[in-house]
XYZ file of C-alpha atoms in Angstrom:
695
model
C 105.703 109.748 -45.852
C 102.696 109.639 -48.144
C 99.251 109.233 -46.636
C 98.548 106.360 -49.018
C 101.632 104.276 -48.260
C 100.058 101.081 -49.560
C 97.012 100.141 -51.626
C 93.948 99.055 -49.652
C 93.353 95.320 -49.195
C 90.749 93.508 -51.266
C 87.355 92.912 -49.712
C 86.588 89.465 -48.311
C 82.873 88.817 -48.798
C 83.159 85.237 -47.548
C 84.441 86.212 -44.104
C 82.679 89.573 -44.035
C 79.556 89.280 -46.205
C 78.065 92.544 -44.901
C 81.015 94.967 -44.912
C 83.728 93.123 -46.841
C 86.266 94.314 -44.279
C 88.842 92.317 -42.350
C 91.582 93.074 -39.857
C 93.824 94.035 -42.798
C 91.500 96.944 -43.606
C 91.728 98.241 -40.044
C 95.526 97.996 -40.128
C 95.670 99.761 -43.483
C 93.444 102.578 -42.221
C 95.527 103.019 -39.070
C 98.736 103.161 -41.123
C 97.188 105.674 -43.495
C 96.089 107.930 -40.649
C 99.429 107.713 -38.839
C 101.404 108.440 -41.996
C 99.269 111.466 -42.809
C 100.056 113.380 -39.601
C 103.855 113.147 -39.884
C 104.375 116.188 -42.123
C 102.853 118.300 -39.343
C 105.164 117.078 -36.560
C 107.895 119.166 -34.966
C 111.511 118.162 -35.449
C 111.518 115.841 -32.423
C 107.941 114.651 -33.071
C 106.849 115.921 -29.626
C 104.229 118.262 -31.073
C 101.930 117.506 -33.985
C 100.476 120.820 -35.113
C 97.675 120.018 -37.529
C 96.118 122.728 -39.721
C 92.976 124.437 -38.508
C 91.734 126.913 -35.889
C 93.260 126.562 -32.429
C 91.186 125.092 -29.620
C 90.264 126.888 -26.420
C 93.484 125.799 -24.708
C 95.744 127.272 -27.390
C 98.058 126.079 -30.124
C 100.703 124.660 -27.757
C 98.105 122.396 -26.133
C 96.830 121.445 -29.590
C 100.322 120.189 -30.476
C 100.340 117.938 -27.406
C 96.856 116.739 -28.334
C 98.105 115.805 -31.801
C 100.887 113.720 -30.288
C 98.865 112.027 -27.551
C 95.846 111.017 -29.590
C 97.804 109.649 -32.521
C 100.185 107.924 -30.077
C 97.187 105.962 -28.785
C 96.397 104.819 -32.327
C 100.056 103.921 -32.865
C 100.077 101.913 -29.626
C 97.085 99.828 -30.671
C 98.748 99.210 -34.028
C 102.099 98.248 -32.473
C 100.879 96.112 -29.592
C 98.458 94.231 -31.795
C 101.151 93.186 -34.281
C 104.237 92.239 -32.229
C 107.455 92.442 -34.194
C 105.806 94.269 -37.084
C 106.594 97.987 -37.269
C 107.054 99.057 -40.900
C 106.390 102.724 -40.052
C 108.927 102.655 -37.183
C 106.224 103.899 -34.876
C 107.991 102.865 -31.669
C 111.121 104.861 -32.411
C 109.205 107.834 -33.815
C 106.910 108.238 -30.800
C 109.638 107.425 -28.263
C 111.645 110.361 -29.582
C 108.652 112.662 -29.197
C 107.955 111.349 -25.708
C 111.494 112.094 -24.553
C 111.477 115.622 -25.976
C 107.962 116.504 -24.875
C 108.695 115.760 -21.215
C 112.064 117.549 -21.233
C 111.649 120.966 -19.561
C 114.707 122.265 -21.427
C 113.382 121.295 -24.863
C 112.002 123.957 -27.171
C 109.310 121.412 -28.018
C 108.347 120.555 -24.455
C 104.701 119.840 -23.688
C 102.557 122.121 -21.559
C 102.437 120.641 -18.073
C 99.380 119.404 -16.230
C 99.643 122.630 -14.232
C 99.815 124.809 -17.347
C 96.512 123.684 -18.858
C 93.759 121.316 -17.736
C 93.671 119.840 -21.256
C 97.025 118.184 -20.526
C 95.224 115.907 -18.049
C 93.081 114.584 -20.898
C 96.066 113.916 -23.113
C 97.993 112.324 -20.235
C 95.368 109.586 -20.112
C 95.941 108.691 -23.768
C 99.710 108.722 -23.222
C 99.615 106.366 -20.227
C 97.303 103.935 -22.029
C 99.659 103.950 -24.994
C 102.724 103.467 -22.785
C 101.126 100.584 -20.938
C 100.187 98.731 -24.121
C 103.625 99.254 -25.691
C 105.688 98.823 -22.523
C 108.280 96.382 -23.925
C 108.561 98.384 -27.146
C 108.848 101.925 -25.787
C 108.851 102.375 -21.989
C 111.331 99.600 -21.284
C 113.691 100.979 -23.934
C 113.727 104.566 -22.671
C 116.762 105.506 -20.621
C 116.339 106.142 -16.909
C 116.437 109.908 -17.321
C 113.670 109.899 -19.915
C 111.495 107.613 -17.785
C 111.983 109.905 -14.794
C 110.957 112.940 -16.856
C 107.771 111.161 -17.956
C 106.954 110.367 -14.320
C 107.592 113.977 -13.322
C 105.359 115.265 -16.136
C 102.514 112.968 -15.037
C 102.942 113.455 -11.278
C 100.814 116.647 -10.913
C 97.760 114.478 -11.594
C 98.215 112.952 -8.148
C 96.493 114.501 -5.155
C 94.010 116.641 -7.078
C 90.276 116.765 -6.390
C 88.730 114.600 -9.150
C 86.563 116.305 -11.748
C 82.862 115.541 -11.494
C 82.608 114.046 -14.978
C 84.489 111.660 -17.256
C 87.704 113.590 -16.528
C 87.876 111.820 -13.170
C 89.053 108.695 -14.973
C 91.965 110.549 -16.567
C 93.270 110.992 -13.046
C 92.448 107.362 -12.279
C 94.380 105.779 -15.146
C 97.306 108.172 -14.634
C 97.536 107.056 -10.999
C 97.387 103.431 -12.123
C 100.262 103.863 -14.558
C 102.416 105.760 -12.083
C 101.856 103.013 -9.547
C 102.832 100.385 -12.130
C 106.205 102.059 -12.822
C 107.090 102.874 -9.225
C 106.081 106.532 -9.394
C 103.978 108.552 -6.952
C 100.315 107.671 -6.721
C 97.457 108.102 -4.280
C 95.060 105.369 -3.071
C 92.796 108.212 -1.936
C 92.658 109.505 -5.535
C 91.616 106.093 -6.767
C 88.975 105.696 -4.064
C 87.536 109.122 -4.892
C 87.383 108.359 -8.612
C 85.670 105.038 -8.020
C 83.179 106.663 -5.642
C 82.272 109.196 -8.316
C 81.891 106.358 -10.800
C 79.271 104.793 -8.527
C 77.488 108.119 -8.175
C 77.301 108.475 -11.949
C 75.897 104.997 -12.552
C 72.127 105.006 -13.174
C 71.533 101.312 -13.875
C 70.983 99.046 -16.864
C 74.564 99.621 -17.991
C 74.307 103.421 -18.299
C 76.504 106.100 -16.776
C 75.785 109.793 -16.754
C 78.798 111.918 -17.626
C 78.721 113.630 -14.265
C 75.981 115.483 -12.416
C 75.284 119.092 -11.520
C 73.221 118.025 -8.540
C 73.788 114.717 -6.686
C 71.286 112.136 -7.859
C 70.097 114.254 -10.786
C 71.354 112.410 -13.875
C 70.938 114.377 -17.110
C 74.200 114.022 -19.053
C 73.906 111.164 -21.528
C 75.652 110.747 -24.856
C 78.485 108.708 -26.396
C 80.777 109.563 -23.479
C 78.966 106.811 -21.608
C 80.621 104.333 -23.959
C 83.886 105.866 -25.113
C 84.814 107.256 -21.662
C 82.726 105.983 -18.755
C 82.970 102.336 -19.845
C 86.348 102.592 -21.558
C 88.591 103.829 -18.742
C 87.405 101.800 -15.708
C 88.411 98.475 -17.223
C 91.653 99.924 -18.555
C 92.380 101.223 -15.065
C 92.050 97.665 -13.767
C 94.225 96.384 -16.617
C 97.017 98.842 -15.809
C 96.773 98.630 -12.031
C 96.520 94.835 -12.044
C 93.146 93.181 -11.708
C 94.202 91.222 -8.639
C 94.117 94.494 -6.730
C 90.677 95.448 -8.048
C 89.010 92.132 -8.735
C 85.550 93.081 -7.449
C 85.540 96.394 -9.304
C 86.639 94.758 -12.553
C 83.809 92.216 -12.320
C 81.304 95.007 -11.690
C 82.601 97.091 -14.598
C 82.443 94.084 -16.935
C 78.841 93.342 -16.033
C 77.809 96.952 -16.589
C 79.585 97.158 -19.936
C 77.871 93.981 -21.096
C 74.456 95.451 -20.292
C 75.350 98.718 -22.005
C 76.454 96.987 -25.203
C 73.170 95.100 -25.403
C 71.463 98.521 -25.602
C 74.078 100.269 -27.707
C 73.909 97.687 -30.501
C 70.471 99.151 -31.313
C 71.910 102.647 -31.874
C 73.717 101.864 -35.149
C 71.969 101.904 -38.520
C 72.327 99.293 -41.236
C 74.729 101.606 -43.092
C 77.003 101.778 -40.037
C 75.886 105.269 -39.035
C 75.596 105.952 -35.301
C 72.701 108.063 -34.046
C 73.659 111.743 -34.389
C 73.270 112.915 -30.780
C 75.462 114.541 -28.138
C 78.645 116.574 -28.052
C 82.081 115.810 -29.497
C 80.585 113.969 -32.440
C 83.733 114.748 -34.393
C 85.359 111.810 -32.556
C 83.395 109.649 -34.994
C 84.854 106.106 -34.847
C 85.328 106.368 -31.093
C 81.737 105.093 -31.055
C 83.268 101.651 -31.671
C 85.472 101.836 -28.550
C 83.087 100.213 -26.034
C 82.349 97.334 -28.416
C 86.061 96.569 -28.750
C 86.489 97.017 -24.988
C 83.788 94.425 -24.419
C 85.632 91.929 -26.617
C 89.008 92.706 -25.026
C 87.777 92.276 -21.459
C 85.343 89.398 -22.021
C 82.498 91.777 -21.215
C 80.175 91.601 -24.198
C 76.904 89.808 -24.889
C 77.496 90.204 -28.634
C 78.731 87.385 -30.851
C 82.245 87.921 -32.262
C 80.925 88.213 -35.820
C 78.391 90.821 -34.730
C 81.055 92.876 -32.952
C 83.175 93.013 -36.100
C 80.200 93.727 -38.347
C 79.156 96.640 -36.130
C 82.610 98.169 -35.708
C 83.642 97.686 -39.332
C 80.308 99.140 -40.392
C 80.947 102.255 -38.317
C 84.468 102.689 -39.696
C 83.353 102.173 -43.293
C 80.475 104.617 -42.869
C 82.805 107.462 -41.951
C 85.554 106.587 -44.426
C 83.128 106.201 -47.315
C 81.557 109.549 -46.383
C 84.905 111.341 -46.635
C 86.022 111.833 -43.017
C 89.655 111.765 -44.210
C 90.446 114.765 -46.381
C 92.683 114.891 -49.443
C 95.740 114.938 -47.134
C 94.547 111.871 -45.230
C 93.745 113.955 -42.123
C 90.652 113.570 -39.979
C 88.651 116.747 -40.426
C 86.505 118.485 -37.858
C 83.082 117.264 -38.859
C 80.818 114.228 -38.983
C 80.695 112.585 -42.376
C 83.161 114.923 -44.068
C 84.434 118.340 -42.978
C 81.742 120.368 -41.210
C 83.260 123.194 -39.130
C 79.937 124.139 -37.508
C 80.154 120.963 -35.418
C 83.215 122.423 -33.699
C 82.863 123.110 -29.983
C 84.902 125.600 -27.936
C 87.360 122.984 -26.710
C 87.885 121.471 -30.176
C 91.290 121.898 -31.776
C 92.528 120.552 -35.114
C 93.769 117.324 -33.496
C 90.628 116.738 -31.414
C 89.064 114.353 -33.967
C 91.881 111.897 -33.271
C 90.118 110.654 -30.157
C 88.716 108.445 -32.909
C 91.839 106.408 -32.122
C 89.873 104.741 -29.329
C 87.770 103.097 -31.998
C 90.837 101.092 -33.120
C 91.304 99.301 -29.780
C 90.253 96.063 -31.460
C 93.707 95.887 -33.050
C 94.946 94.718 -29.649
C 93.070 91.460 -30.220
C 95.338 88.938 -31.938
C 94.668 88.028 -35.558
C 93.370 84.592 -34.535
C 90.797 85.995 -32.086
C 87.187 85.019 -32.949
C 86.295 88.675 -33.501
C 88.616 88.621 -36.508
C 88.001 85.045 -37.679
C 84.231 84.592 -37.231
C 81.901 85.242 -40.141
C 80.089 88.555 -39.799
C 76.598 88.441 -38.323
C 73.856 90.985 -39.071
C 72.962 93.903 -36.835
C 69.661 93.724 -34.934
C 68.120 96.194 -37.392
C 69.139 94.006 -40.350
C 67.087 91.116 -38.994
C 63.911 92.796 -37.761
C 62.282 96.064 -36.781
C 63.541 97.041 -33.341
C 61.888 98.951 -30.519
C 63.197 99.520 -27.033
C 63.026 101.935 -24.148
C 66.323 102.900 -22.511
C 65.314 104.141 -19.051
C 68.859 105.150 -18.097
C 69.235 108.028 -20.553
C 65.469 108.437 -21.052
C 65.404 107.451 -24.710
C 62.936 105.606 -26.910
C 64.528 103.813 -29.872
C 62.912 102.506 -33.056
C 64.677 100.937 -36.022
C 63.109 99.791 -39.276
C 64.548 96.930 -41.278
C 63.070 98.208 -44.556
C 65.369 101.244 -44.684
C 67.953 100.513 -41.971
C 67.301 103.781 -40.081
C 67.400 104.057 -36.292
C 65.444 106.865 -34.629
C 65.771 108.112 -31.056
C 63.199 110.140 -29.121
C 64.521 112.161 -26.200
C 62.649 112.702 -22.917
C 65.554 112.084 -20.553
C 68.942 113.727 -20.228
C 68.945 117.333 -21.375
C 72.606 117.902 -20.398
C 71.457 120.957 -18.447
C 71.854 122.203 -14.914
C 68.281 122.080 -13.552
C 68.923 125.208 -11.479
C 69.168 127.377 -14.585
C 67.141 128.233 -17.622
C 69.307 127.514 -20.651
C 69.422 127.760 -24.413
C 68.647 124.582 -26.314
C 71.894 122.824 -27.147
C 70.851 121.305 -30.459
C 72.617 117.976 -29.905
C 70.723 117.345 -26.634
C 67.463 119.299 -26.532
C 65.679 118.134 -29.677
C 62.769 115.733 -29.392
C 64.204 113.359 -32.011
C 67.523 112.174 -33.448
C 68.430 109.533 -36.014
C 71.222 107.750 -37.871
C 70.260 109.261 -41.242
C 69.553 112.829 -40.160
C 70.593 115.327 -37.539
C 69.626 118.756 -36.236
C 70.874 122.127 -37.364
C 74.021 122.985 -35.395
C 76.064 126.124 -34.848
C 74.970 129.691 -35.437
C 71.596 130.404 -33.833
C 70.539 126.726 -33.673
C 70.601 126.770 -29.853
C 68.665 130.025 -29.363
C 66.317 129.793 -32.348
C 65.485 126.075 -32.705
C 63.423 125.131 -35.754
C 63.835 121.353 -36.092
C 62.635 118.272 -34.161
C 61.042 120.640 -31.687
C 57.812 121.667 -29.990
C 57.662 125.437 -29.646
C 55.400 128.246 -28.610
C 55.839 131.022 -31.154
C 55.736 134.602 -29.857
C 54.318 137.525 -31.809
C 57.833 138.414 -32.976
C 58.250 134.906 -34.461
C 60.728 133.588 -31.887
C 60.305 129.936 -30.798
C 60.387 128.911 -27.152
C 63.240 126.899 -25.644
C 63.065 123.565 -23.831
C 65.972 123.189 -21.389
C 65.824 122.231 -18.592
C 62.973 119.773 -18.495
C 61.678 117.168 -16.092
C 61.230 113.577 -17.155
C 57.796 112.372 -16.087
C 57.660 108.866 -17.513
C 59.466 106.588 -19.931
C 57.938 103.188 -20.490
C 57.386 100.845 -23.394
C 56.933 103.023 -26.469
C 55.990 106.190 -24.573
C 58.015 109.066 -23.161
C 56.680 112.151 -21.362
C 58.480 115.261 -20.126
C 57.649 118.788 -19.013
C 59.405 122.136 -19.248
C 58.750 125.815 -18.804
C 58.706 127.676 -22.096
C 61.225 130.516 -22.192
C 62.837 132.815 -24.727
C 66.376 134.146 -24.777
C 66.618 137.895 -24.364
C 69.930 139.229 -25.555
C 73.055 137.447 -26.704
C 73.879 133.749 -26.597
C 75.242 132.525 -23.254
C 78.845 131.639 -22.581
C 79.266 127.904 -23.237
C 80.618 127.223 -19.739
C 78.459 129.656 -17.732
C 74.865 128.366 -17.522
C 73.420 131.531 -15.952
C 75.076 133.991 -18.334
C 71.831 134.636 -20.266
C 68.588 136.361 -19.452
C 65.206 134.953 -20.342
C 61.583 135.844 -20.803
C 59.444 133.076 -19.328
C 56.098 131.609 -20.309
C 53.751 128.721 -19.513
C 54.420 125.046 -18.803
C 54.550 122.689 -21.780
C 54.071 118.945 -21.362
C 55.149 116.869 -24.345
C 54.784 113.159 -25.000
C 55.990 110.794 -27.702
C 54.665 107.430 -28.796
C 57.239 105.737 -31.025
C 56.375 102.734 -33.181
C 57.967 101.228 -36.298
C 59.708 104.405 -37.352
C 56.788 106.751 -36.640
C 56.272 109.115 -33.731
C 52.989 110.514 -32.488
C 54.014 113.681 -30.662
C 51.645 115.306 -28.183
C 51.718 118.662 -26.436
C 49.658 120.325 -23.736
C 50.145 123.915 -22.524
C 49.158 125.033 -19.008
C 49.591 128.177 -16.960
C 52.760 128.478 -14.892
C 52.278 127.726 -11.185
C 54.957 129.337 -9.029
C 54.148 126.966 -6.161
C 53.803 123.214 -5.942
C 55.310 120.091 -7.423
C 55.987 121.541 -10.857
C 57.456 124.870 -9.797
C 61.144 125.649 -10.191
C 62.111 124.818 -13.779
C 65.501 126.465 -13.909
C 64.296 129.327 -11.727
C 66.500 128.983 -8.655
C 69.240 131.326 -9.895
C 68.300 132.253 -13.456
C 67.814 135.995 -14.038
C 64.377 136.593 -15.545
C 63.428 139.811 -17.287
C 59.690 139.362 -17.681
C 56.891 136.902 -18.293
C 55.130 136.503 -21.621
C 51.428 135.811 -21.212
C 50.769 135.216 -24.897
C 49.023 134.685 -27.117
C 51.244 132.162 -28.881
C 50.863 129.686 -31.686
C 52.207 126.148 -31.359
C 54.549 124.461 -33.833
C 55.823 120.900 -34.147
C 58.700 120.161 -36.485
C 60.315 117.020 -37.796
C 63.927 116.101 -38.339
C 65.659 117.986 -41.147
C 66.817 116.046 -44.180
C 69.920 117.194 -46.016
C 71.910 116.432 -49.137
C 74.276 117.815 -51.736
C 71.410 119.026 -53.943
C 68.386 121.124 -52.971
C 65.742 119.365 -50.877
C 62.276 119.119 -52.405
C 59.248 120.170 -50.344
C 55.592 119.161 -50.771
C 52.944 120.997 -48.772
C 49.245 120.376 -48.255
C 46.849 121.352 -45.476
C 48.273 120.085 -42.178
C 51.052 118.127 -43.929
C 54.655 118.822 -44.939
C 57.058 116.412 -46.681
C 60.702 117.213 -47.455
C 62.732 114.774 -49.568
C 66.385 114.481 -50.605
C 67.619 113.283 -53.993
C 68.250 109.804 -52.571
C 64.682 109.483 -51.292
C 65.126 110.221 -47.589
C 61.892 111.891 -46.497
C 60.861 113.672 -43.327
C 57.087 113.982 -42.941
C 54.953 115.858 -40.416
C 51.164 115.512 -40.392
C 48.953 117.518 -38.052
C 46.548 115.183 -36.233
C 44.910 117.534 -33.759
C 44.948 121.314 -33.576
C 47.819 121.730 -36.062
C 46.325 122.818 -39.355
C 48.979 124.788 -41.228
C 52.116 123.363 -42.869
C 55.407 124.830 -43.993
C 58.931 123.757 -44.923
C 61.728 125.754 -43.308
C 64.973 126.225 -45.234
C 68.046 125.216 -43.198
C 70.800 125.259 -45.832
C 74.354 125.292 -44.521
C 73.441 124.162 -41.008
C 73.489 120.385 -41.325
C 76.241 117.769 -41.052
C 74.478 115.554 -43.593
C 74.634 117.919 -46.557
C 74.841 121.464 -47.847
C 71.100 121.785 -48.466
C 68.550 121.057 -45.739
C 64.865 121.590 -44.988
C 62.565 121.044 -42.000
C 58.886 120.023 -42.228
C 56.669 121.860 -39.745
C 53.004 122.099 -38.789
C 51.533 124.923 -36.705
C 48.283 125.705 -34.932
C 47.658 128.903 -36.880
C 45.384 130.021 -34.053
C 46.416 130.974 -30.506
C 47.103 128.045 -28.192
C 44.431 127.148 -25.671
C 45.454 126.038 -22.193
C 44.597 122.431 -21.400
C 44.103 121.458 -25.045
C 45.982 118.471 -26.514
C 47.817 119.061 -29.793
C 49.154 116.152 -31.828
C 51.167 115.383 -34.937
C 52.529 112.315 -36.706
C 56.233 112.497 -37.601
C 58.102 110.016 -39.783
C 61.671 109.886 -41.093
C 62.054 107.135 -43.695
C 63.531 106.100 -47.015
C 60.713 103.671 -47.735
C 57.318 105.306 -48.487
C 55.556 102.230 -47.109
C 56.724 103.164 -43.602
C 54.850 106.464 -43.895
C 51.793 104.847 -45.439
C 51.585 102.264 -42.650
C 51.894 104.934 -39.971
C 49.050 106.977 -41.463
C 46.611 104.157 -40.690
C 46.562 105.120 -37.002
C 43.599 106.601 -35.145
C 43.835 109.047 -32.265
C 41.290 109.413 -29.497
C 41.462 112.139 -26.826
C 39.180 112.268 -23.810
C 39.064 114.980 -21.144
C 38.043 114.705 -17.526
C 38.198 116.960 -14.513
C 41.851 116.122 -13.931
C 43.389 116.114 -17.394
C 43.550 114.328 -20.728
C 43.841 110.723 -21.856
C 45.185 110.045 -25.344
C 44.815 106.670 -27.029
C 46.788 105.779 -30.149
C 45.555 102.804 -32.167
C 48.153 101.875 -34.764
C 47.110 100.292 -38.025
C 48.874 97.014 -37.137
C 46.723 96.434 -34.051
C 49.061 97.853 -31.416
C 47.671 100.361 -28.955
C 49.233 102.884 -26.592
C 47.533 105.072 -24.007
C 49.007 108.202 -22.444
C 47.803 110.345 -19.587
C 48.544 114.107 -19.762
C 47.635 115.954 -16.581
C 48.113 119.641 -15.779
C 51.024 120.816 -13.609
C 50.831 120.033 -9.926
C 49.500 116.485 -10.315
C 52.114 113.803 -9.634
C 50.298 111.375 -11.933
C 51.035 113.542 -14.965
C 52.234 111.556 -17.916
C 51.286 108.186 -16.486
C 51.397 105.391 -19.026
C 48.916 102.546 -18.873
C 50.842 99.262 -18.472
C 50.709 96.869 -21.396
C 50.597 93.142 -21.770
C 51.332 91.214 -24.936
C 48.500 89.108 -26.351
C 48.749 87.198 -29.635
C 51.240 89.648 -31.121
C 49.232 92.805 -30.350
C 49.492 95.121 -27.376
C 46.435 95.510 -25.187
C 45.914 97.750 -22.200
C 45.476 96.748 -18.576
C 44.920 98.870 -15.512
């Protein structure tokens, strides 16, 4: 069946003045995606073997992944339009289900004992079966139903994984219970206990922990996994049995969505941060879940504007290739984004982003007039204490920027390389870091680095969050350099490092601009600040310098070469469409350069990074500062340049005061290692529209 089975619907600018999209566009996209995978299905449809390199679990597992993830999309499409099945999805997937769970079939699925990845895909299958129960499950013969139960049963009685995988076991137990199969109340209790351990407050979950109470793993999994599955577990198991838990999960999701609405740009682009970004539209999953479970603070028209904006962003950027298949990538195909567990069907976890199709056509989310995003109405600024992020969006250009002083996605017991999608100081909706290749061991963008004599930049992970408040974030890490080859992705202590001094960095984020600060101090093997990744990490030697210091901005990328403009202590890099990344040295950073990063960026073939450096060896206890701006509107840069910076030293450390040109003021304390007050932020009170300081 052709990938373009029907022409796209016409836009409706009366109902959807901001995106033009309606429910019909979502249905058309789902049909297009489901039609496109059929030529790659096995004869019984049990395995969908899409083109591309095999994932870590092997080609057989990839075929199951292709079935399970597209089955979830098919289920949302079927259940949301009762009696309407022009693609014969129910029959097509039922045939694959029967064959895949048949041990005697040549197209049988790998079992949950054969490969851990099958546990992931089982969760998508049980969600799909639950939502389509009268259309598929109830029509299977008894033998086929028994084989499905037997294929799922190994999920029962296992020790839950200490991350989002725990919920795969949870929803599988719920489905087995609902169809009279084996299940374990102890499994469910253990999963729910882990869920409580992972919750950090204000609607945010960490995706597991390496050490109890040490929450560092924050990304989109908080929304498309940690908020998605708990409420679906209650839906499958029956909310009467888990009424208190369902109420708790709803309240947390509502708080999360209030934050998450600020992480989407006016063009529909999500902030480029975290792993598995190739799932793309799955970003919309928690917003639809909020509407489905009456757990959202967002107006119906805002929910549709946000989700349709996300879907349009990726489709307009070319996420579907000429065959109609979802490529591994972000906007369009970008193989460097691939992670070890990614197979050719992995991007189809984007199916979660179509959960809104379960809402009937007359639901307010589909019938209300679209409402603008927060960033389309005003500049936005917020601190998200859960993940340790500062967020700033500017209405003039629709860009959202994120500054990172919280979750480094690292095990604090080990020194690690800098995973580029977690360890950078800044992320945004319009730009992202270099990924793949040496990006983790040789970071050049959105970074603060000590540069050794051989030119190698220091690494950041793990770090310790010191403070996140208002517009200010502060963190501290021990500078280190990889010696030898890159580590194994799943073995944190498989590298060896040369270690250096302690680096304290701070960010003040305001109206699209960041003032970034750095202070370097000698390593103290004893005391409050000892132990950065040193418990089990093998260390070859210490580097006592001298080093120079560099601060770099976000790369900008496009399909044509990026233009660079350099002047003393200032670097600007600009794409053909006017997106500019600027870095200006404010204190101690006097030399500027633009680093070529072609071929490394998900936003375009050509990329460049603006950077300022000290030129001279770093001095311990000195404060270094730069202004960094990513913007499409030159006025945002001009306004930011009006700031003044004042640094005072005392016997205990440094105080930095930033006076912005619009009358706002921020004050940051940077103390040397060993002082628990390091990074303290002076509280603020609001007076007549400007921020003043109090003690």
